Amino acid sequence: MAHTLLPFVPSFPSHLLSSQFLISKPHLPQFPPTSSAVHRRFSRLAMSDQSTTATQFDIKEYMIEKAAMVNQALDSAIPAKAFPQSNRLNEAMRYSLMAGGKRVRPALCLAACKIAGGLEPWALPAALATEMIHTMSLIHDDLPCMDNDDLRRGKLTCHKAFDEPTAVLAGDALLALAFETASNLSSYPVNVLPDRIARAVGELARCIGAEGLAAGQLVDLESTGLSEPVPLDKLEYIHLHKTAALLEAAVVTGAIIGGGSDEQIDRLRGYARSIGLLFQVVDDILDLTKSSEELGKTAGKDLASDKTTYPKLIGLDKSREFAEELLGQAKEQLNGFDPESAAPLVHLANYIAYRQK
């Protein structure tokens, strides 16, 4: 049955804003849901689905375990030598995909599958797809025609390590591989029905198209170097599309595959939009307060390119307060879920809020 989702609007607390910053609520993106054993390659990587209470939960250990699980599967997805005539493309894909990273999006996807009633390994194909899409977005974002960056994850960006045409094609190929991976029916257990897989794939597609990442990137480019600061509603539009949309897709696809109800998926969507905007607010703060060595990417880039950021628009202290407000909103969406199943998402929200890089 068709389900219409009301737009989630992060609540920007009025006490954080002086009168010059008061705005009407922006029109925010909507990403409504569409109406044999696990494949060997993934089942070998499946980890035991042990329940952990929130008080006992170790987010560091959890992230290490999930990253190892995801990295092994990603490594298998792109063999080191696959196509003799175009192995440079393969090398560029692997260079960026296996360059490290916290694997936050796959972890969110797996955790959302669990909280919705499934087992984490069920969502592994979709989790891998989110990381492939994320890596594609980084490759393209770093290009000279976009954000023009030379450093990513402590290494030269793809177009610097190879060249611009190869980088563009590596991103394109990763995007194609993401959908090939997420839509492979044989990679899912039989109790994940094909209509749920199709719905999850549609969610992934929507998050990167004209209603998601691509739209956010374009508005971001158009808003750089203007004589006047970008207003707060437009800044939120950019980041809810460019950054939050893929985090939202990671959570929602996991919940869909896990068998979540429409009500559960709506609440998890609200959680994801809060942490998505939170992720960007924290990014803006770190860009201003950390060095390139600490971040593993070029620090101070937003200031140098005259981009509007949350600290530039409302100040560093109010940006930190806004981050705390968003963290509270995200956790509120998890009320009513089983605390043990919710523990990973609670601590992932904290991880995003208090990360140092």
PDB file of C-alpha atoms in Angstrom, residues 267-268 271 328-339 342 346:
ATOM      1  CA  ARG A 267      10.844   6.916  12.824  1.00  0.00           C
ATOM      2  CA  LEU A 268      14.178   5.601  11.617  1.00  0.00           C
ATOM      3  CA  TYR A 271      16.555   9.537  13.176  1.00  0.00           C
ATOM      4  CA  GLY A 328      18.762  14.695  21.142  1.00  0.00           C
ATOM      5  CA  GLN A 329      16.240  14.688  18.285  1.00  0.00           C
ATOM      6  CA  ALA A 330      17.861  11.596  16.767  1.00  0.00           C
ATOM      7  CA  LYS A 331      17.758   9.646  20.032  1.00  0.00           C
ATOM      8  CA  GLU A 332      14.156  10.656  20.634  1.00  0.00           C
ATOM      9  CA  GLN A 333      13.161   8.842  17.424  1.00  0.00           C
ATOM     10  CA  LEU A 334      14.492   5.595  18.918  1.00  0.00           C
ATOM     11  CA  ASN A 335      12.164   5.696  21.932  1.00  0.00           C
ATOM     12  CA  GLY A 336       9.911   2.652  21.916  1.00  0.00           C
ATOM     13  CA  PHE A 337      12.358   0.339  20.175  1.00  0.00           C
ATOM     14  CA  ASP A 338      13.919  -2.539  22.092  1.00  0.00           C
ATOM     15  CA  PRO A 339      16.842  -0.964  24.006  1.00  0.00           C
ATOM     16  CA  ALA A 342      18.592   0.194  19.553  1.00  0.00           C
ATOM     17  CA  VAL A 346      22.166   5.255  19.907  1.00  0.00           C
TER      18      VAL A 346
END
